[in-house]
């Protein structure tokens, strides 16, 4: 785990109490609250299991687990595994998810079709620069934790890959996507990466931080892409203010549903939501 000090912006305000059984705040918890406060309550306060999980979510995390497995071998200086072993990691992850709750497949998709897609993507990954980052790998799925604001509990997350070259300390975030991203899209999606860049800033004092997205597309012939995101103090400050506002709302226990087709179609708490009386 990479643990860093609480930041310089000292004020007289004291950190507020943490939510039940959690002494930290994560980016995904904040995003969940922003999309639907009631979903946040079910997931993070009541800690209820979801009735179903979407196939796209399981696919993304299973592929992520396979990539992590591959990079971890390199971190430990061992010969990196090939497609069959990585595909087995993918399968094991899907089976483990299925044993917890049913997987909801969209029309026209099933487990076999997704596994074929995973095999194509892992083959492409292994042939690309994504599989062999240039430099010294310092962390894979590394826990990063530290302060963002004295008004917040510590922020905690997992950086997919941290590696060092002579020029910079790079934090890389892996994404599976339907198509390649534009630079504009990368900057729009960069809040979590900027946050992790902030949390690792003192790992090698004085070393410039580089933030990157590594994209693996779901095309029939998958493609890869590495996109650099420019560190932005203004954007980080905006994220800090968003976290403070969301944390204040969490502290007020003001939970309410935000129904919309986008929010609810993949939500595993629909039953609890329908029964909720406020
Ligand atoms: S079903 Fe929709 S409104 Fe209800 S908790 Fe889930 S996301 Fe929120």
Coordinates of C-alpha atoms and ligand atoms in Angstrom, one line a residue:
X1 CA 0.0 0.0 0.0
X2 CA 1.2 3.5 -0.8
X3 CA 0.2 5.7 2.1
X4 CA 0.7 9.4 2.0
X5 CA 0.4 12.3 4.4
X6 CA -2.7 14.5 4.9
X7 CA -2.2 17.5 2.7
X8 CA -1.1 21.0 3.4
X9 CA -4.4 22.8 3.2
X10 CA -4.7 22.9 7.0
X11 CA -7.7 24.8 8.5
X12 CA -9.3 24.8 11.9
X13 CA -12.0 22.4 10.8
X14 CA -11.8 18.8 12.1
X15 CA -12.3 15.7 10.0
X16 CA -15.9 14.5 10.3
X17 CA -16.8 11.1 11.5
X18 CA -16.5 8.3 8.8
X19 CA -19.5 6.3 7.6
X20 CA -20.4 3.0 9.1
X21 CA -17.4 0.6 9.1
X22 CA -15.4 2.7 6.7
X23 CA -12.7 5.2 7.7
X24 CA -12.2 6.4 4.2
X25 CA -14.0 7.7 1.1
X26 CA -13.5 6.2 -2.3
X27 CA -14.0 7.7 -5.8
X28 CA -16.6 5.1 -6.6
X29 CA -18.6 5.8 -3.4
X30 CA -18.8 9.4 -4.3
X31 CA -19.8 8.6 -7.9
X32 CA -22.5 6.3 -6.6
X33 CA -23.9 8.9 -4.3
X34 CA -23.9 11.4 -7.1
X35 CA -25.8 9.1 -9.4
X36 CA -28.3 7.9 -6.8
X37 CA -28.1 8.6 -3.0
X38 CA -30.5 5.7 -2.3
X39 CA -28.2 3.2 -4.1
X40 CA -25.3 4.6 -2.1
X41 CA -27.3 3.8 1.1
X42 CA -28.1 0.2 0.0
X43 CA -24.5 -0.5 -1.1
X44 CA -22.3 1.4 1.4
X45 CA -24.4 2.0 4.5
X46 CA -26.7 -1.1 4.6
X47 CA -24.1 -3.2 2.7
X48 CA -26.8 -5.2 0.9
X49 CA -25.8 -7.6 -1.9
X50 CA -27.2 -6.7 -5.3
X51 CA -29.8 -9.1 -6.7
X52 CA -28.1 -9.2 -10.1
X53 CA -24.9 -7.8 -11.6
X54 CA -24.6 -6.6 -15.2
X55 CA -22.6 -8.7 -17.7
X56 CA -20.6 -5.6 -18.8
X57 CA -19.5 -5.0 -15.2
X58 CA -18.3 -8.6 -14.8
X59 CA -16.7 -8.6 -18.2
X60 CA -14.7 -5.4 -17.4
X61 CA -13.6 -6.6 -14.0
X62 CA -12.7 -10.1 -15.2
X63 CA -10.6 -8.7 -18.1
X64 CA -9.0 -6.3 -15.6
X65 CA -8.1 -9.2 -13.3
X66 CA -6.4 -11.0 -16.2
X67 CA -4.3 -7.9 -17.1
X68 CA -3.5 -7.4 -13.4
X69 CA -2.3 -11.0 -13.2
X70 CA 0.0 -10.5 -16.2
X71 CA 1.5 -7.3 -14.8
X72 CA 1.9 -8.8 -11.3
X73 CA 4.2 -11.5 -12.8
X74 CA 6.4 -8.7 -14.2
X75 CA 6.4 -6.9 -10.9
X76 CA 7.7 -10.0 -9.3
X77 CA 10.3 -10.5 -12.0
X78 CA 8.8 -13.8 -13.3
X79 CA 8.0 -14.9 -16.9
X80 CA 4.7 -13.4 -17.8
X81 CA 1.9 -15.8 -18.6
X82 CA 0.3 -16.2 -22.1
X83 CA -3.3 -16.0 -23.4
X84 CA -4.4 -19.5 -22.0
X85 CA -3.4 -18.6 -18.5
X86 CA -4.9 -15.1 -18.7
X87 CA -8.1 -16.5 -20.1
X88 CA -8.3 -18.9 -17.2
X89 CA -8.0 -15.9 -14.8
X90 CA -10.9 -14.3 -16.7
X91 CA -13.0 -17.5 -16.4
X92 CA -12.3 -17.9 -12.7
X93 CA -13.3 -14.3 -12.1
X94 CA -16.6 -14.7 -14.0
X95 CA -17.4 -18.0 -12.2
X96 CA -16.7 -16.3 -8.8
X97 CA -19.0 -13.4 -9.7
X98 CA -21.7 -15.9 -10.8
X99 CA -21.5 -17.8 -7.6
X100 CA -22.3 -14.6 -5.7
X101 CA -25.2 -13.3 -7.8
X102 CA -26.8 -14.0 -11.2
X103 CA -25.2 -12.2 -14.2
X104 CA -27.6 -10.2 -16.3
X105 CA -26.7 -10.5 -20.1
X106 CA -28.1 -8.0 -22.6
X107 CA -30.1 -9.4 -25.5
X108 CA -27.8 -11.1 -28.1
X109 CA -24.9 -11.7 -25.6
X110 CA -24.0 -14.7 -23.6
X111 CA -21.1 -16.0 -21.5
X112 CA -19.5 -17.9 -24.5
X113 CA -19.7 -14.8 -26.8
X114 CA -18.1 -12.6 -24.1
X115 CA -15.3 -15.2 -23.5
X116 CA -14.5 -15.2 -27.2
X117 CA -14.3 -11.4 -27.0
X118 CA -12.1 -11.6 -24.0
X119 CA -9.7 -14.0 -25.8
X120 CA -9.4 -11.6 -28.7
X121 CA -8.8 -8.6 -26.4
X122 CA -6.2 -10.5 -24.3
X123 CA -4.3 -11.6 -27.5
X124 CA -4.3 -7.9 -28.7
X125 CA -3.2 -6.8 -25.2
X126 CA -0.2 -9.2 -25.1
X127 CA 0.9 -8.0 -28.6
X128 CA 0.7 -4.3 -27.6
X129 CA 2.8 -1.8 -25.7
X130 CA 0.2 -2.1 -22.9
X131 CA 1.7 -5.5 -21.8
X132 CA 5.2 -4.3 -21.4
X133 CA 5.4 -0.8 -19.8
X134 CA 8.8 0.7 -20.3
X135 CA 10.4 1.4 -16.9
X136 CA 10.4 -0.1 -13.4
X137 CA 7.0 -1.4 -12.2
X138 CA 6.4 -0.2 -8.6
X139 CA 2.8 -1.3 -8.0
X140 CA 0.0 -3.3 -9.6
X141 CA -3.5 -2.7 -8.3
X142 CA -1.7 -0.8 -5.6
X143 CA -3.7 0.7 -2.7
X144 CA -3.2 4.4 -2.6
X145 CA -4.5 6.3 0.4
X146 CA -4.1 9.8 1.7
X147 CA -5.6 13.2 2.4
X148 CA -7.4 15.4 0.0
X149 CA -9.0 17.9 2.4
X150 CA -9.1 18.4 6.1
X151 CA -12.9 18.3 5.8
X152 CA -12.8 14.8 4.5
X153 CA -11.8 11.3 5.8
X154 CA -8.9 9.9 3.9
X155 CA -9.3 9.0 0.3
X156 CA -8.6 5.4 -0.7
X157 CA -8.4 3.7 -4.0
X158 CA -6.4 1.2 -6.1
X159 CA -4.1 2.4 -8.9
X160 CA -4.0 -0.2 -11.8
X161 CA -0.3 0.3 -12.5
X162 CA 2.4 2.6 -11.2
X163 CA 5.8 2.6 -12.9
X164 CA 8.9 4.7 -12.9
X165 CA 11.2 5.9 -15.7
X166 CA 14.1 8.4 -15.6
X167 CA 11.6 11.1 -16.5
X168 CA 8.5 10.5 -14.5
X169 CA 6.4 8.4 -12.1
X170 CA 3.5 7.2 -14.2
X171 CA 0.0 6.2 -12.9
X172 CA -1.8 4.2 -15.5
X173 CA -5.5 3.4 -15.5
X174 CA -6.8 0.5 -17.7
X175 CA -10.1 0.9 -19.5
X176 CA -12.1 -1.4 -21.8
X177 CA -14.1 0.7 -24.2
X178 CA -16.4 0.3 -27.2
X179 CA -14.1 2.5 -29.3
X180 CA -10.9 4.5 -28.9
X181 CA -11.1 7.7 -26.9
X182 CA -10.5 11.2 -28.0
X183 CA -8.2 13.4 -25.9
X184 CA -11.2 15.4 -24.9
X185 CA -12.9 12.3 -23.6
X186 CA -9.8 11.3 -21.7
X187 CA -9.7 14.7 -20.0
X188 CA -13.4 14.5 -19.2
X189 CA -12.9 11.1 -17.5
X190 CA -9.7 12.1 -15.7
X191 CA -11.0 13.0 -12.2
X192 CA -10.1 9.6 -10.6
X193 CA -6.7 9.6 -12.3
X194 CA -5.9 13.1 -11.1
X195 CA -6.9 12.1 -7.6
X196 CA -4.6 9.1 -7.7
X197 CA -1.8 11.3 -9.1
X198 CA -2.3 13.6 -6.1
X199 CA -2.2 10.6 -3.7
X200 CA 1.1 9.3 -5.1
X201 CA 2.8 12.7 -5.4
X202 CA 5.2 12.2 -2.5
X203 CA 6.1 8.6 -3.4
X204 CA 9.3 9.9 -5.1
X205 CA 9.6 13.5 -4.0
X206 CA 10.3 16.0 -6.8
X207 CA 9.6 13.4 -9.6
X208 CA 7.1 14.6 -12.2
X209 CA 3.8 12.7 -12.2
X210 CA 2.5 11.4 -15.5
X211 CA -1.1 10.2 -15.8
X212 CA -2.2 7.8 -18.5
X213 CA -5.2 5.9 -19.7
X214 CA -4.5 2.6 -21.4
X215 CA -7.5 1.7 -23.5
X216 CA -8.4 -1.8 -24.9
X217 CA -11.3 -1.7 -27.3
X218 CA -14.1 -4.2 -27.6
X219 CA -14.0 -4.2 -31.5
X220 CA -14.1 -7.5 -33.3
X221 CA -10.5 -6.7 -34.0
X222 CA -9.5 -5.0 -30.8
X223 CA -7.3 -2.0 -30.7
X224 CA -5.1 -0.4 -28.0
X225 CA -4.3 3.2 -27.1
X226 CA -2.3 5.1 -24.5
X227 CA -3.5 8.6 -23.8
X228 CA -1.8 11.1 -21.5
X229 CA -3.9 13.3 -19.3
X230 CA -2.5 16.7 -18.3
X231 CA -2.4 17.1 -14.5
X232 CA -4.7 20.1 -13.7
X233 CA -4.7 21.8 -10.3
X234 CA -8.0 23.5 -11.2
X235 CA -9.6 20.2 -12.0
X236 CA -8.2 18.6 -8.8
X237 CA -9.6 21.6 -6.8
X238 CA -13.0 21.0 -8.4
X239 CA -12.9 17.3 -7.4
X240 CA -12.0 18.4 -3.9
X241 CA -15.0 20.6 -3.7
X242 CA -17.3 17.9 -5.1
X243 CA -16.0 15.4 -2.6
X244 CA -16.6 17.9 0.2
X245 CA -20.2 18.6 -0.9
X246 CA -21.0 14.9 -1.3
X247 CA -19.5 14.1 2.0
X248 CA -21.6 16.8 3.7
X249 CA -24.7 15.2 2.0
X250 CA -23.7 11.7 3.2
X251 CA -23.3 13.1 6.7
X252 CA -26.9 14.4 6.6
X253 CA -28.2 10.9 5.8
X254 CA -30.5 12.4 3.2
X255 CA -31.0 9.4 0.9
X256 CA -33.5 9.5 -1.9
X257 CA -34.0 7.6 -5.2
X258 CA -33.0 9.1 -8.6
X259 CA -34.9 6.9 -11.0
X260 CA -33.9 7.1 -14.7
X261 CA -33.5 4.4 -17.4
X262 CA -29.7 5.0 -17.3
X263 CA -29.5 4.6 -13.5
X264 CA -32.0 1.8 -12.9
X265 CA -31.6 -0.6 -15.8
X266 CA -28.5 -2.2 -14.3
X267 CA -29.3 -1.5 -10.6
X268 CA -29.2 -4.6 -8.4
X269 CA -31.4 -2.9 -5.7
X270 CA -34.6 -2.5 -7.7
X271 CA -36.6 -4.6 -5.3
X272 CA -35.4 -2.8 -2.2
X273 CA -35.9 0.5 -4.0
X274 CA -39.6 -0.3 -4.8
X275 CA -40.2 -1.3 -1.2
X276 CA -38.4 1.9 0.2
X277 CA -40.8 4.2 2.1
X278 CA -38.4 7.0 3.0
Ligands
LIG1 S1 -33.5 1.4 -8.8 FE1 -32.8 3.4 -9.6 S2 -33.6 4.8 -8.1 FE2 -33.7 2.8 -7.2 S3 -31.8 2.6 -6.0 FE3 -31.4 1.7 -8.0 S4 -30.6 3.4 -9.2 FE4 -31.5 4.3 -7.4

